[in-house]
Amino acid sequence: DQFIVVSGVVNPIKTYRIDAIEGGYVKEKVIEGGTTVKAGDVILKLENNRLQMEFVQQETEINRLINELQNTRLKLKTDKFGLQRTMNDVDFQLSQAKDYNDRNEKLFRDKVISEQEYLKTKRDYEKLKAQQSIEVQSQTYQNDNSKLQVVQLEGTLQHSQKNLELMKENLSNLVVKAPVSGLLSSIETEVGSSITAGQNIGQIDDLDGFKMRAGVDEHYIN
């Protein structure tokens, strides 16, 4: 047996990297290196004007879409009442024209009125029948088109709201928090410095256990 002396380094058994999810300028450095932290403790606060501006723009767009959707729904109801009034007028005129036509047809058969007078009421009746058919098709198209606009606006609004939630998450990432509890052994940034997304800004050491790294001369490896 031989006794040898070697130099070693004691390291934490686990080390966690702290990487910035979003880039920005360091607005506030809450905790300095060498401090024991708990999971969720705020370490840094970043500022990113571009993200904040995009978030405000998205909020404005969502408010615009909500107003447009409400106006479209209101217009759909208003148009529906207007179309019902128009249809009632057409039905009333058609009913009158049918009565005139039936009466004049009987009078014409009895040779009470002229053929010209009978044909005039018949043409008026047939014209209103055609107008009723066109009005039904027109109202069906307008109603379907309005409903489609509502569905499209609802889809666009839902998509925009999802984007807003993602932007909120991006903004929350400007607050850098400790992922685990341990010793904040290093923090590689200062107030005012610029950080890019994915940049390593420090590390946290797990103090629940340690390991030692030491170099041994190859003479003693066996």
CSV table of C-alpha atoms in Angstrom, one decimal:
chain,number,residue,atom,x,y,z
A,1,ASP,CA,0.0,0.0,0.0
A,2,GLN,CA,1.1,3.5,-0.8
A,3,PHE,CA,-0.2,6.8,0.5
A,4,ILE,CA,-0.3,9.7,-2.0
A,5,VAL,CA,-1.5,13.3,-1.7
A,6,VAL,CA,-3.7,14.8,-4.5
A,7,SER,CA,-5.5,18.1,-4.9
A,8,GLY,CA,-9.2,18.0,-5.6
A,9,VAL,CA,-12.1,20.3,-6.1
A,10,VAL,CA,-15.4,19.9,-4.3
A,11,ASN,CA,-18.4,20.5,-6.6
A,12,PRO,CA,-22.1,20.4,-5.9
A,13,ILE,CA,-23.6,17.1,-6.9
A,14,LYS,CA,-25.9,18.9,-9.4
A,15,THR,CA,-25.6,22.2,-11.2
A,16,TYR,CA,-28.5,23.9,-13.0
A,17,ARG,CA,-28.0,26.4,-15.7
A,18,ILE,CA,-30.1,29.6,-15.8
A,19,ASP,CA,-30.8,30.6,-19.5
A,20,ALA,CA,-32.8,33.6,-20.6
A,21,ILE,CA,-36.0,32.5,-22.4
A,22,GLU,CA,-36.5,36.0,-23.8
A,23,GLY,CA,-34.0,38.6,-24.6
A,24,GLY,CA,-34.0,42.2,-23.3
A,25,TYR,CA,-32.2,44.8,-21.2
A,26,VAL,CA,-31.6,44.0,-17.5
A,27,LYS,CA,-33.9,46.4,-15.7
A,28,GLU,CA,-33.3,45.1,-12.1
A,29,LYS,CA,-31.0,42.6,-10.5
A,30,VAL,CA,-32.9,41.3,-7.6
A,31,ILE,CA,-30.5,38.7,-6.2
A,32,GLU,CA,-26.7,38.8,-6.3
A,33,GLY,CA,-24.5,35.7,-6.7
A,34,GLY,CA,-23.6,33.7,-3.6
A,35,THR,CA,-27.2,33.9,-2.3
A,36,THR,CA,-29.3,30.9,-1.4
A,37,VAL,CA,-32.5,30.9,-3.3
A,38,LYS,CA,-35.8,29.0,-3.4
A,39,ALA,CA,-37.5,27.7,-6.5
A,40,GLY,CA,-39.6,30.6,-8.0
A,41,ASP,CA,-37.5,33.4,-6.5
A,42,VAL,CA,-37.1,36.4,-8.8
A,43,ILE,CA,-33.5,36.8,-9.9
A,44,LEU,CA,-33.6,39.3,-12.7
A,45,LYS,CA,-36.2,41.6,-14.3
A,46,LEU,CA,-35.7,42.3,-18.0
A,47,GLU,CA,-37.3,44.9,-20.3
A,48,ASN,CA,-38.2,44.4,-23.9
A,49,ASN,CA,-40.0,47.2,-25.6
A,50,ARG,CA,-40.7,45.2,-28.8
A,51,LEU,CA,-42.6,42.5,-26.9
A,52,GLN,CA,-44.5,45.0,-24.9
A,53,MET,CA,-45.5,47.0,-28.0
A,54,GLU,CA,-46.6,43.8,-29.8
A,55,PHE,CA,-48.7,42.9,-26.7
A,56,VAL,CA,-50.5,46.3,-26.7
A,57,GLN,CA,-51.1,46.0,-30.5
A,58,GLN,CA,-52.6,42.5,-30.0
A,59,GLU,CA,-54.8,43.8,-27.2
A,60,THR,CA,-56.0,46.6,-29.5
A,61,GLU,CA,-56.7,44.2,-32.3
A,62,ILE,CA,-58.7,41.9,-30.0
A,63,ASN,CA,-60.8,44.9,-28.8
A,64,ARG,CA,-61.4,45.9,-32.5
A,65,LEU,CA,-62.5,42.3,-33.3
A,66,ILE,CA,-64.8,42.2,-30.3
A,67,ASN,CA,-66.5,45.4,-31.4
A,68,GLU,CA,-66.7,44.2,-35.0
A,69,LEU,CA,-68.3,40.9,-33.9
A,70,GLN,CA,-70.8,42.7,-31.7
A,71,ASN,CA,-71.7,45.1,-34.5
A,72,THR,CA,-72.0,42.2,-37.0
A,73,ARG,CA,-74.3,40.3,-34.6
A,74,LEU,CA,-76.4,43.5,-34.1
A,75,LYS,CA,-76.6,44.1,-37.8
A,76,LEU,CA,-77.7,40.5,-38.4
A,77,LYS,CA,-80.6,40.9,-36.0
A,78,THR,CA,-81.5,44.3,-37.5
A,79,ASP,CA,-81.3,43.0,-41.0
A,80,LYS,CA,-83.4,40.0,-40.0
A,81,PHE,CA,-86.3,42.2,-38.9
A,82,GLY,CA,-86.0,44.3,-42.0
A,83,LEU,CA,-86.1,41.2,-44.2
A,84,GLN,CA,-89.1,40.0,-42.3
A,85,ARG,CA,-90.9,43.3,-43.0
A,86,THR,CA,-90.0,43.2,-46.6
A,87,MET,CA,-91.2,39.6,-46.9
A,88,ASN,CA,-94.5,40.4,-45.2
A,89,ASP,CA,-95.1,43.3,-47.7
A,90,VAL,CA,-94.3,41.0,-50.6
A,91,ASP,CA,-96.6,38.3,-49.2
A,92,PHE,CA,-99.4,40.8,-48.7
A,93,GLN,CA,-99.1,42.2,-52.2
A,94,LEU,CA,-99.0,38.7,-53.6
A,95,SER,CA,-102.1,37.7,-51.7
A,96,GLN,CA,-103.9,40.8,-53.0
A,97,ALA,CA,-102.7,40.1,-56.6
A,98,LYS,CA,-104.0,36.5,-56.3
A,99,ASP,CA,-107.4,37.7,-55.2
A,100,TYR,CA,-107.6,40.2,-58.1
A,101,ASN,CA,-106.4,37.6,-60.5
A,102,ASP,CA,-108.9,34.9,-59.3
A,103,ARG,CA,-111.7,37.4,-59.4
A,104,ASN,CA,-110.9,38.8,-62.9
A,105,GLU,CA,-110.3,35.2,-64.2
A,106,LYS,CA,-113.9,34.4,-63.2
A,107,LEU,CA,-115.2,37.7,-64.6
A,108,PHE,CA,-113.3,37.1,-67.8
A,109,ARG,CA,-114.9,33.6,-68.2
A,110,ASP,CA,-118.3,35.3,-67.6
A,111,LYS,CA,-117.3,37.9,-70.2
A,112,VAL,CA,-117.8,40.7,-67.7
A,113,ILE,CA,-114.3,42.2,-68.3
A,114,SER,CA,-112.0,42.4,-71.3
A,115,GLU,CA,-109.2,40.0,-71.9
A,116,GLN,CA,-106.7,42.9,-71.7
A,117,GLU,CA,-107.9,43.8,-68.1
A,118,TYR,CA,-107.7,40.1,-67.1
A,119,LEU,CA,-104.2,39.7,-68.6
A,120,LYS,CA,-102.9,42.7,-66.7
A,121,THR,CA,-104.0,41.3,-63.3
A,122,LYS,CA,-102.5,37.9,-64.3
A,123,ARG,CA,-99.2,39.5,-65.3
A,124,ASP,CA,-99.1,41.5,-62.0
A,125,TYR,CA,-99.8,38.3,-60.1
A,126,GLU,CA,-97.1,36.3,-61.9
A,127,LYS,CA,-94.6,39.1,-61.4
A,128,LEU,CA,-95.2,39.2,-57.7
A,129,LYS,CA,-94.8,35.4,-57.5
A,130,ALA,CA,-91.4,35.7,-59.2
A,131,GLN,CA,-90.5,38.6,-57.0
A,132,GLN,CA,-91.4,36.5,-53.9
A,133,SER,CA,-89.1,33.6,-55.1
A,134,ILE,CA,-86.2,36.0,-55.7
A,135,GLU,CA,-86.8,37.7,-52.3
A,136,VAL,CA,-86.6,34.3,-50.6
A,137,GLN,CA,-83.4,33.4,-52.3
A,138,SER,CA,-81.9,36.8,-51.6
A,139,GLN,CA,-82.8,36.7,-47.9
A,140,THR,CA,-81.4,33.2,-47.6
A,141,TYR,CA,-78.1,34.3,-49.2
A,142,GLN,CA,-77.9,37.4,-46.9
A,143,ASN,CA,-78.7,35.4,-43.8
A,144,ASP,CA,-76.1,32.7,-44.7
A,145,ASN,CA,-73.5,35.3,-45.5
A,146,SER,CA,-74.0,37.2,-42.2
A,147,LYS,CA,-73.7,33.9,-40.3
A,148,LEU,CA,-70.5,33.1,-42.1
A,149,GLN,CA,-69.1,36.5,-41.2
A,150,VAL,CA,-69.9,35.9,-37.6
A,151,VAL,CA,-68.2,32.4,-37.7
A,152,GLN,CA,-65.1,33.9,-39.4
A,153,LEU,CA,-64.9,36.7,-36.9
A,154,GLU,CA,-65.3,34.3,-34.0
A,155,GLY,CA,-62.5,32.1,-35.4
A,156,THR,CA,-60.2,35.1,-35.9
A,157,LEU,CA,-61.0,36.4,-32.4
A,158,GLN,CA,-60.2,33.0,-30.9
A,159,HIS,CA,-56.9,32.8,-32.7
A,160,SER,CA,-56.0,36.3,-31.7
A,161,GLN,CA,-56.8,35.5,-28.0
A,162,LYS,CA,-54.5,32.5,-28.2
A,163,ASN,CA,-51.8,34.7,-29.6
A,164,LEU,CA,-52.4,37.1,-26.8
A,165,GLU,CA,-52.0,34.3,-24.2
A,166,LEU,CA,-48.6,33.4,-25.8
A,167,MET,CA,-47.5,37.0,-25.7
A,168,LYS,CA,-48.5,37.2,-22.0
A,169,GLU,CA,-46.3,34.1,-21.4
A,170,ASN,CA,-43.4,35.7,-23.3
A,171,LEU,CA,-43.8,38.8,-21.2
A,172,SER,CA,-43.8,36.7,-18.0
A,173,ASN,CA,-40.5,35.2,-19.2
A,174,LEU,CA,-38.9,38.7,-18.9
A,175,VAL,CA,-38.9,38.0,-15.1
A,176,VAL,CA,-36.1,35.4,-14.6
A,177,LYS,CA,-36.9,33.1,-11.7
A,178,ALA,CA,-34.9,30.4,-10.0
A,179,PRO,CA,-35.9,27.0,-11.5
A,180,VAL,CA,-34.8,25.1,-8.4
A,181,SER,CA,-33.7,25.8,-4.8
A,182,GLY,CA,-30.0,26.0,-4.1
A,183,LEU,CA,-27.1,28.3,-4.1
A,184,LEU,CA,-27.0,31.0,-6.8
A,185,SER,CA,-23.3,30.5,-7.3
A,186,SER,CA,-23.0,32.9,-10.3
A,187,ILE,CA,-25.0,35.6,-12.1
A,188,GLU,CA,-23.2,36.7,-15.3
A,189,THR,CA,-25.0,40.1,-15.9
A,190,GLU,CA,-25.5,43.6,-14.6
A,191,VAL,CA,-28.2,46.2,-14.7
A,192,GLY,CA,-28.3,47.8,-18.2
A,193,SER,CA,-26.7,45.0,-20.0
A,194,SER,CA,-28.3,43.3,-23.0
A,195,ILE,CA,-29.3,39.7,-23.0
A,196,THR,CA,-30.3,37.5,-25.9
A,197,ALA,CA,-32.8,34.7,-25.9
A,198,GLY,CA,-31.2,31.5,-24.8
A,199,GLN,CA,-28.1,33.2,-23.3
A,200,ASN,CA,-26.7,31.6,-20.1
A,201,ILE,CA,-26.8,34.1,-17.3
A,202,GLY,CA,-25.8,32.0,-14.3
A,203,GLN,CA,-26.1,28.8,-12.4
A,204,ILE,CA,-27.6,27.3,-9.3
A,205,ASP,CA,-25.8,24.7,-7.3
A,206,ASP,CA,-27.7,21.9,-5.5
A,207,LEU,CA,-26.4,21.9,-1.9
A,208,ASP,CA,-28.0,18.5,-0.9
A,209,GLY,CA,-24.9,16.7,-1.9
A,210,PHE,CA,-21.3,17.1,-3.2
A,211,LYS,CA,-18.8,15.3,-5.3
A,212,MET,CA,-15.0,15.7,-5.5
A,213,ARG,CA,-13.0,15.9,-8.7
A,214,ALA,CA,-9.3,15.1,-8.4
A,215,GLY,CA,-6.5,14.3,-10.9
A,216,VAL,CA,-4.4,11.2,-10.1
A,217,ASP,CA,-1.1,10.6,-11.8
A,218,GLU,CA,-1.3,7.7,-14.2
A,219,HIS,CA,1.5,6.0,-12.3
A,220,TYR,CA,-1.1,5.2,-9.7
A,221,ILE,CA,-4.0,4.4,-11.9
A,222,ASN,CA,-3.7,0.6,-11.5
